[in-house]
PDB file of C-alpha atoms in Angstrom:
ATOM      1  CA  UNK F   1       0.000   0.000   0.000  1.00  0.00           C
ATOM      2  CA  UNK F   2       0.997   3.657  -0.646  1.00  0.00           C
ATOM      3  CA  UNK F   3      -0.093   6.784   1.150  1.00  0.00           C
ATOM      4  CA  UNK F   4      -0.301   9.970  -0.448  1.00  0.00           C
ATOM      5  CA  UNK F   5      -0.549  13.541   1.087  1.00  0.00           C
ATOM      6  CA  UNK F   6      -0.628  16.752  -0.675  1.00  0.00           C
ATOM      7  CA  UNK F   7       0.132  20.000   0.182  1.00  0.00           C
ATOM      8  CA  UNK F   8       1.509  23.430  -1.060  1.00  0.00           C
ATOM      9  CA  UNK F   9      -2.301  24.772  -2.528  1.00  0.00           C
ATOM     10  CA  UNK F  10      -3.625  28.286  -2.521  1.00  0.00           C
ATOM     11  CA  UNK F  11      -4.851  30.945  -4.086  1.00  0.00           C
ATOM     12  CA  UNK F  12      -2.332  33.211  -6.338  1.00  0.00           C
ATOM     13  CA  UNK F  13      -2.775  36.019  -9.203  1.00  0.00           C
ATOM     14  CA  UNK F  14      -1.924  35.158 -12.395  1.00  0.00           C
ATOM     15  CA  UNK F  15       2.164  35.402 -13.548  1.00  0.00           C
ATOM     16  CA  UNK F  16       2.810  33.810  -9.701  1.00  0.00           C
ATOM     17  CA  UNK F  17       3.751  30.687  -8.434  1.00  0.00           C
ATOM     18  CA  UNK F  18       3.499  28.058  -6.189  1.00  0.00           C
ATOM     19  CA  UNK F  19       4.858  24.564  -5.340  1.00  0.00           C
ATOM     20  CA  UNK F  20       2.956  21.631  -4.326  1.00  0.00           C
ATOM     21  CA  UNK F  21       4.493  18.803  -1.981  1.00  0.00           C
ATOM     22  CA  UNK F  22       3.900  14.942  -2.234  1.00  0.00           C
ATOM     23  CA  UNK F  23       4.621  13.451   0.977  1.00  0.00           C
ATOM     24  CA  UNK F  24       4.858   9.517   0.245  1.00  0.00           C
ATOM     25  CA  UNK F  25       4.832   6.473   2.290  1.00  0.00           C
ATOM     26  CA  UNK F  26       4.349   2.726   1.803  1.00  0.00           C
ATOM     27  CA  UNK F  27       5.753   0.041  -0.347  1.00  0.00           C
ATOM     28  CA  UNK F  28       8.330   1.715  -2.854  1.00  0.00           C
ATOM     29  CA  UNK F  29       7.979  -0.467  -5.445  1.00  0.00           C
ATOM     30  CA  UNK F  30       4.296   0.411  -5.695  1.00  0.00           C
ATOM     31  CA  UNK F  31       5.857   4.569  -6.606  1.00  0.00           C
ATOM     32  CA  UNK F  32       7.987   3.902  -8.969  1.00  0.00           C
ATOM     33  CA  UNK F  33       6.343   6.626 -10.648  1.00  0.00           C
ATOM     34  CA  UNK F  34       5.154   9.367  -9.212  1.00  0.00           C
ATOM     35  CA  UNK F  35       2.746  12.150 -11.127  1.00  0.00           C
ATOM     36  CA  UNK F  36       0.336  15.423 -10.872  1.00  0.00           C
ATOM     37  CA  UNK F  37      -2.587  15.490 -11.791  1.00  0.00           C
ATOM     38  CA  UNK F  38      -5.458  18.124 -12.137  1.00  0.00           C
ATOM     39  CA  UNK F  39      -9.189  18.236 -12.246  1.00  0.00           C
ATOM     40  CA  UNK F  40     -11.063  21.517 -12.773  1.00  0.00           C
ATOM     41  CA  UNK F  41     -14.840  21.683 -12.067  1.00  0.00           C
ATOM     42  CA  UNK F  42     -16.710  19.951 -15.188  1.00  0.00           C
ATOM     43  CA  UNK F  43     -13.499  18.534 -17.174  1.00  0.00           C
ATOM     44  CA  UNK F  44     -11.732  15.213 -17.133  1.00  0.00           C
ATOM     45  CA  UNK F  45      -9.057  14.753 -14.962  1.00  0.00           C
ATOM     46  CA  UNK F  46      -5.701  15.315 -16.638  1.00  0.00           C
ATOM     47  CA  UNK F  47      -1.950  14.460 -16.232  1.00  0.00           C
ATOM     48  CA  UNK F  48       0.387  17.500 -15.661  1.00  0.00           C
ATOM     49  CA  UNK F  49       3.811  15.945 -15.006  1.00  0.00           C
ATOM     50  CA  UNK F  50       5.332  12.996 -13.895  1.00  0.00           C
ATOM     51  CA  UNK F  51       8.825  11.286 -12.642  1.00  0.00           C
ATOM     52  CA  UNK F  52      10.425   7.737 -12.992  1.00  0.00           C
ATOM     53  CA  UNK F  53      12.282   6.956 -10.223  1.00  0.00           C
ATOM     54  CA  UNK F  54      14.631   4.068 -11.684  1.00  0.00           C
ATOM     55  CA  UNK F  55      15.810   6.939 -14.275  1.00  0.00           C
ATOM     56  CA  UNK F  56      14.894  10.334 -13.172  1.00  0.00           C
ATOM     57  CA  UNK F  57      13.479  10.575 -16.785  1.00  0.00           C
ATOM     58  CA  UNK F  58      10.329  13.229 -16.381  1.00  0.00           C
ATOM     59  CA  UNK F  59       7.514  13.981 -19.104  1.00  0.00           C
ATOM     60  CA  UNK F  60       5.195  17.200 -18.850  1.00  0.00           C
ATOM     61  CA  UNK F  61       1.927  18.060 -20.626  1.00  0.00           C
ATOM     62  CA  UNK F  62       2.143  20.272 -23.215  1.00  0.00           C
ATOM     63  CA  UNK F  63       0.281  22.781 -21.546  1.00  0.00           C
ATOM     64  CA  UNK F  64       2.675  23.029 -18.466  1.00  0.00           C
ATOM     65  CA  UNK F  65       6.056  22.253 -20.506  1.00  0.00           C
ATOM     66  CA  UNK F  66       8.511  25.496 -19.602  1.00  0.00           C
ATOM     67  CA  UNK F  67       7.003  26.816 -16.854  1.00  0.00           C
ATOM     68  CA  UNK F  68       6.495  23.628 -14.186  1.00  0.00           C
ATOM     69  CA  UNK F  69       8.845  21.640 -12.896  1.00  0.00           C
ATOM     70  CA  UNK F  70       8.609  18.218 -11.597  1.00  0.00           C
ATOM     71  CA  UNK F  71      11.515  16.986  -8.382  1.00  0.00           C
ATOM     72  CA  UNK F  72      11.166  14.113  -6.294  1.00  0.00           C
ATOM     73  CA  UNK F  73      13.661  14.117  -2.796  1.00  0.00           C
ATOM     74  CA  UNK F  74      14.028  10.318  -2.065  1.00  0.00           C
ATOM     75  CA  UNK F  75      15.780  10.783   1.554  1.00  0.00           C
ATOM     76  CA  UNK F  76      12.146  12.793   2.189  1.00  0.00           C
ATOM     77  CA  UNK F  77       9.980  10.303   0.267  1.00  0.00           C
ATOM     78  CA  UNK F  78       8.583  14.008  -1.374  1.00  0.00           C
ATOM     79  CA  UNK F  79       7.620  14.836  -4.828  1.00  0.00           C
ATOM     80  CA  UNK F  80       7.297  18.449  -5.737  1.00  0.00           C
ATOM     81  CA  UNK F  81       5.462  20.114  -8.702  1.00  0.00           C
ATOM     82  CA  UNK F  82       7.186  23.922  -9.036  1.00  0.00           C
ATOM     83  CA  UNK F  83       4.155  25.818 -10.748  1.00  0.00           C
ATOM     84  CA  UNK F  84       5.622  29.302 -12.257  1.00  0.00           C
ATOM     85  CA  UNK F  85       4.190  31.835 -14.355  1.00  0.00           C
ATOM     86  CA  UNK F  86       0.680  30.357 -13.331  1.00  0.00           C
ATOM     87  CA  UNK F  87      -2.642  31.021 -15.897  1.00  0.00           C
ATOM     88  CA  UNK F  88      -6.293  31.366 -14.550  1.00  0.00           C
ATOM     89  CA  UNK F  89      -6.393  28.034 -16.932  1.00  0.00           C
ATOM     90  CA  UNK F  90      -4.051  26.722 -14.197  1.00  0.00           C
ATOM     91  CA  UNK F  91      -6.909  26.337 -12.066  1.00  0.00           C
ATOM     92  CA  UNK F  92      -7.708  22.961 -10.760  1.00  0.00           C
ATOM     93  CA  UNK F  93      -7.914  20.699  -7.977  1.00  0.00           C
ATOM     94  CA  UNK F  94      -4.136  19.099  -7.840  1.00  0.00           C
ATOM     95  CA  UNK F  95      -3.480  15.430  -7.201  1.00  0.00           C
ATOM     96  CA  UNK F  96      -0.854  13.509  -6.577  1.00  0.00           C
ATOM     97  CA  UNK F  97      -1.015   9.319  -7.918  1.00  0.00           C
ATOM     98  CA  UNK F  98       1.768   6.965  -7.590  1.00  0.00           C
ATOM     99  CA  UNK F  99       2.145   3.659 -10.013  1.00  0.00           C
ATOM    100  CA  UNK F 100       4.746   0.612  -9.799  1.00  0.00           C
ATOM    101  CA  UNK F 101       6.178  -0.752 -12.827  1.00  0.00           C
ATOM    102  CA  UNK F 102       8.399  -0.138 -15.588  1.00  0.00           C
ATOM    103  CA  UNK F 103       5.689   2.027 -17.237  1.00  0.00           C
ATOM    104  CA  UNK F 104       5.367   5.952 -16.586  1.00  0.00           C
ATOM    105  CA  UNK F 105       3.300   8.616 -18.023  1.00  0.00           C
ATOM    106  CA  UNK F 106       0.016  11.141 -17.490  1.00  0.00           C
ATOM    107  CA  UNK F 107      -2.772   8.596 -18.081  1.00  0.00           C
ATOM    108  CA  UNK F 108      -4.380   8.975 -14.890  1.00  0.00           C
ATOM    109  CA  UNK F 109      -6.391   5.494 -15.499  1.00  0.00           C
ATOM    110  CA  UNK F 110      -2.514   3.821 -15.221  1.00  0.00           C
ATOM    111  CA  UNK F 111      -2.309   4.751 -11.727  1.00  0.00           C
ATOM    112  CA  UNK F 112      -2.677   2.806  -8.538  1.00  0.00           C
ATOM    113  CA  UNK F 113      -2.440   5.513  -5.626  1.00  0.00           C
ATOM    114  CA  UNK F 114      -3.652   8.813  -4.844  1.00  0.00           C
ATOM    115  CA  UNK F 115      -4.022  11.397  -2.785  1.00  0.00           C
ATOM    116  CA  UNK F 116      -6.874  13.439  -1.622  1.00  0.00           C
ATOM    117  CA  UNK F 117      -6.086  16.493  -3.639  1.00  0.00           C
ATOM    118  CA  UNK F 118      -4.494  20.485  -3.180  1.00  0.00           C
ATOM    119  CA  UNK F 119      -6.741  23.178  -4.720  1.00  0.00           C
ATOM    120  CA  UNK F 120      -5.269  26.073  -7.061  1.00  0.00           C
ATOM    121  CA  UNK F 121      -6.755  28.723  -7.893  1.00  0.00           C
ATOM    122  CA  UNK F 122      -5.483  31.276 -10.014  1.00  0.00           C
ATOM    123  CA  UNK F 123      -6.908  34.842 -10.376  1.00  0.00           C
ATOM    124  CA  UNK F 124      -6.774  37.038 -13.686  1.00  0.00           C
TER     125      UNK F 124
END
């Protein structure tokens, strides 16, 4: 089993940033990959970013790609998602999921584990 814990949410104007934390625990071969997800109100939930551990290879969506950042701190079990130059688009609630196995990428129906989810909101 994995446990997942979010944190790092809020409320920022637009051109700001935040960054979210992941705070794992449980079996680490079930977080092999780790990734961020977001759901606004009345869309599908959608990958963001994610991180394979066994390589450090990342992959963004294009949406995100130059202005977030994904890190994971293995001594702290933590993931981070560095969110600059945020958009009112941006706005969504934020998950973190965690998968095992080789595979890694931002279909959210490939993942095993999540958390219970960091709102952002940005404002225009």
């Amino acid at each position: 089993q994995v446990q997942l814990v979010e944190s790092g949410g809020g409320s920022v104007q637009a051109g700001g940033s935040l960054r979210l934390s992941c705070a794992a625990s449980g079996d680490t071969y079930n977080r092999n990959c780790m990734g961020w997800f977001r759901q606004a109100p009345g869309k599908e939930r959608e990958g963001v970013a994610c991180t394979y551990s066994n390589s450090g290879s990342t992959y963004y969506a294009d949406s995100v790609k130059g202005r977030f950042t994904i890190s994971q701190d293995n001594a702290k079990n933590t993931v981070y998602l560095q969110m600059n130059s945020l958009k009112p688009e941006d706005t969504a609630m934020y998950y973190c999921a965690a998968r095992g196995g080789s595979w890694c990428g931002l279909a959210p129906y490939m993942y095993n584990y999540w958390g219970q989810g960091t709102q952002v909101t940005v404002s225009s």
